[in-house]
Amino acid sequence: MKFNSKQGYSISFIHHIVFWSIYFLFNVFKWGSYFDDYLYSFKTNLFGFPIHMALCYFNIYFLMPNFVFKKRYLSYVVLILSAIFFMVLVKFNLTYYLVSNNVWPEGPVPTTNLTLNYTIDMMIGELYVITFVTAIKITLDFLKEHKRVADLEKAQLETELLFLKTQISPHFFFNTLNNIYSLAVENSKKTPKIILKLSELMRYLLYDTANKRQTLENEILCIQNYIDLERIRHNDELEVNMYISGDIQDKEIAPILLLSFIENAFKHGAHKNIGEVKIDINLAIRKDFLYFTISNPMPLKTEHEERFNQSSGIGLENVKKRLALGYSKNNYKLIIKNDDNMFVVKLKIKVA
């Protein structure tokens, strides 16, 4: 048996030869020691093993696929017992005419005829060999199928994660381009600065988020660029406090994950409120985990409240899916709540 990363577990022709050779020698020495006659043991096994092999391959490659797997159990039982009985007859005659008249020296009495006891004992012996070989085949098939399913699930997860990433970037760019458009209409001098910041963000999103993990430093830099964009747009009406504590070196996180929370806070906090707005962001590194908290004021309820309620959760649901697909349950904890007209997100996530 060998394992191939693409094909899984497989058995070559050489493996068949090695298996039966070892099994043959084991039986020769086992019964040779029992009878104290290794030549007799060699002769009987020489005739017996082709029968073992024929029954085993007949069972695993014909009977099981065509009867067991198709739930034709009664037909399978009848055919396997008939095949074993037929092979017992063949073994009896080969032993009787080519080896010894006493075909069952290990039996209770010398046996020169096809007796019921001999037939039952030989059939049980053949069933033992068939069961042993079939168990090996089923185990290998199970391992191969398990790997196939695992690879399929992995591919599906990677595809879904990629899809979720592509949902984030257009959504983010769409909002930022709206900002640029509104400033361009006003002939604002801030427009070139925003375009420059946007180009830096595009570089990060297009070239630095292909991998499953990104350095925490780059993610924080991307967040800072985004905050700078919003500060340029909102002037003194926007207060953003960002606190970072702990060592952010050599830490990794799923790309755009934190940025999604930041973008959500500005979209539903700063953009939908009139007057001064305060957004607090805290990133604390403790051992292998990042403790991230962001809070923003809830948007004022207007006649468009129903529309807001339908759209505000899309980005956060996206992040929840990305967390579930990209991290095990023990490696993150997400809490989202409304507290005194403040929308608060708390995330504990492994970054080691």
GROMACS .gro file of N, CA and C in nm, residues 12-22 57:
model
   36
   12SER      N    1  -0.055  -0.165  -0.573
   12SER     CA    2   0.002  -0.205  -0.701
   12SER      C    3   0.009  -0.358  -0.710
   13PHE      N    4   0.044  -0.407  -0.827
   13PHE     CA    5   0.058  -0.551  -0.849
   13PHE      C    6   0.166  -0.610  -0.758
   14ILE      N    7   0.272  -0.533  -0.735
   14ILE     CA    8   0.381  -0.580  -0.647
   14ILE      C    9   0.331  -0.601  -0.506
   15HIS      N   10   0.242  -0.514  -0.460
   15HIS     CA   11   0.189  -0.529  -0.325
   15HIS      C   12   0.109  -0.658  -0.311
   16HIS      N   13   0.036  -0.694  -0.417
   16HIS     CA   14  -0.038  -0.821  -0.414
   16HIS      C   15   0.058  -0.938  -0.400
   17ILE      N   16   0.164  -0.936  -0.476
   17ILE     CA   17   0.262  -1.046  -0.471
   17ILE      C   18   0.326  -1.054  -0.332
   18VAL      N   19   0.367  -0.941  -0.280
   18VAL     CA   20   0.431  -0.939  -0.148
   18VAL      C   21   0.336  -0.990  -0.041
   19PHE      N   22   0.211  -0.945  -0.044
   19PHE     CA   23   0.113  -0.987   0.056
   19PHE      C   24   0.093  -1.138   0.055
   20TRP      N   25   0.064  -1.193  -0.063
   20TRP     CA   26   0.037  -1.337  -0.070
   20TRP      C   27   0.161  -1.420  -0.042
   21SER      N   28   0.277  -1.370  -0.078
   21SER     CA   29   0.402  -1.442  -0.050
   21SER      C   30   0.426  -1.453   0.100
   22ILE      N   31   0.408  -1.341   0.170
   22ILE     CA   32   0.427  -1.342   0.316
   22ILE      C   33   0.322  -1.430   0.383
   57TYR      N   34  -1.045  -1.264  -0.459
   57TYR     CA   35  -1.061  -1.169  -0.568
   57TYR      C   36  -1.201  -1.177  -0.630
   0.00000   0.00000   0.00000
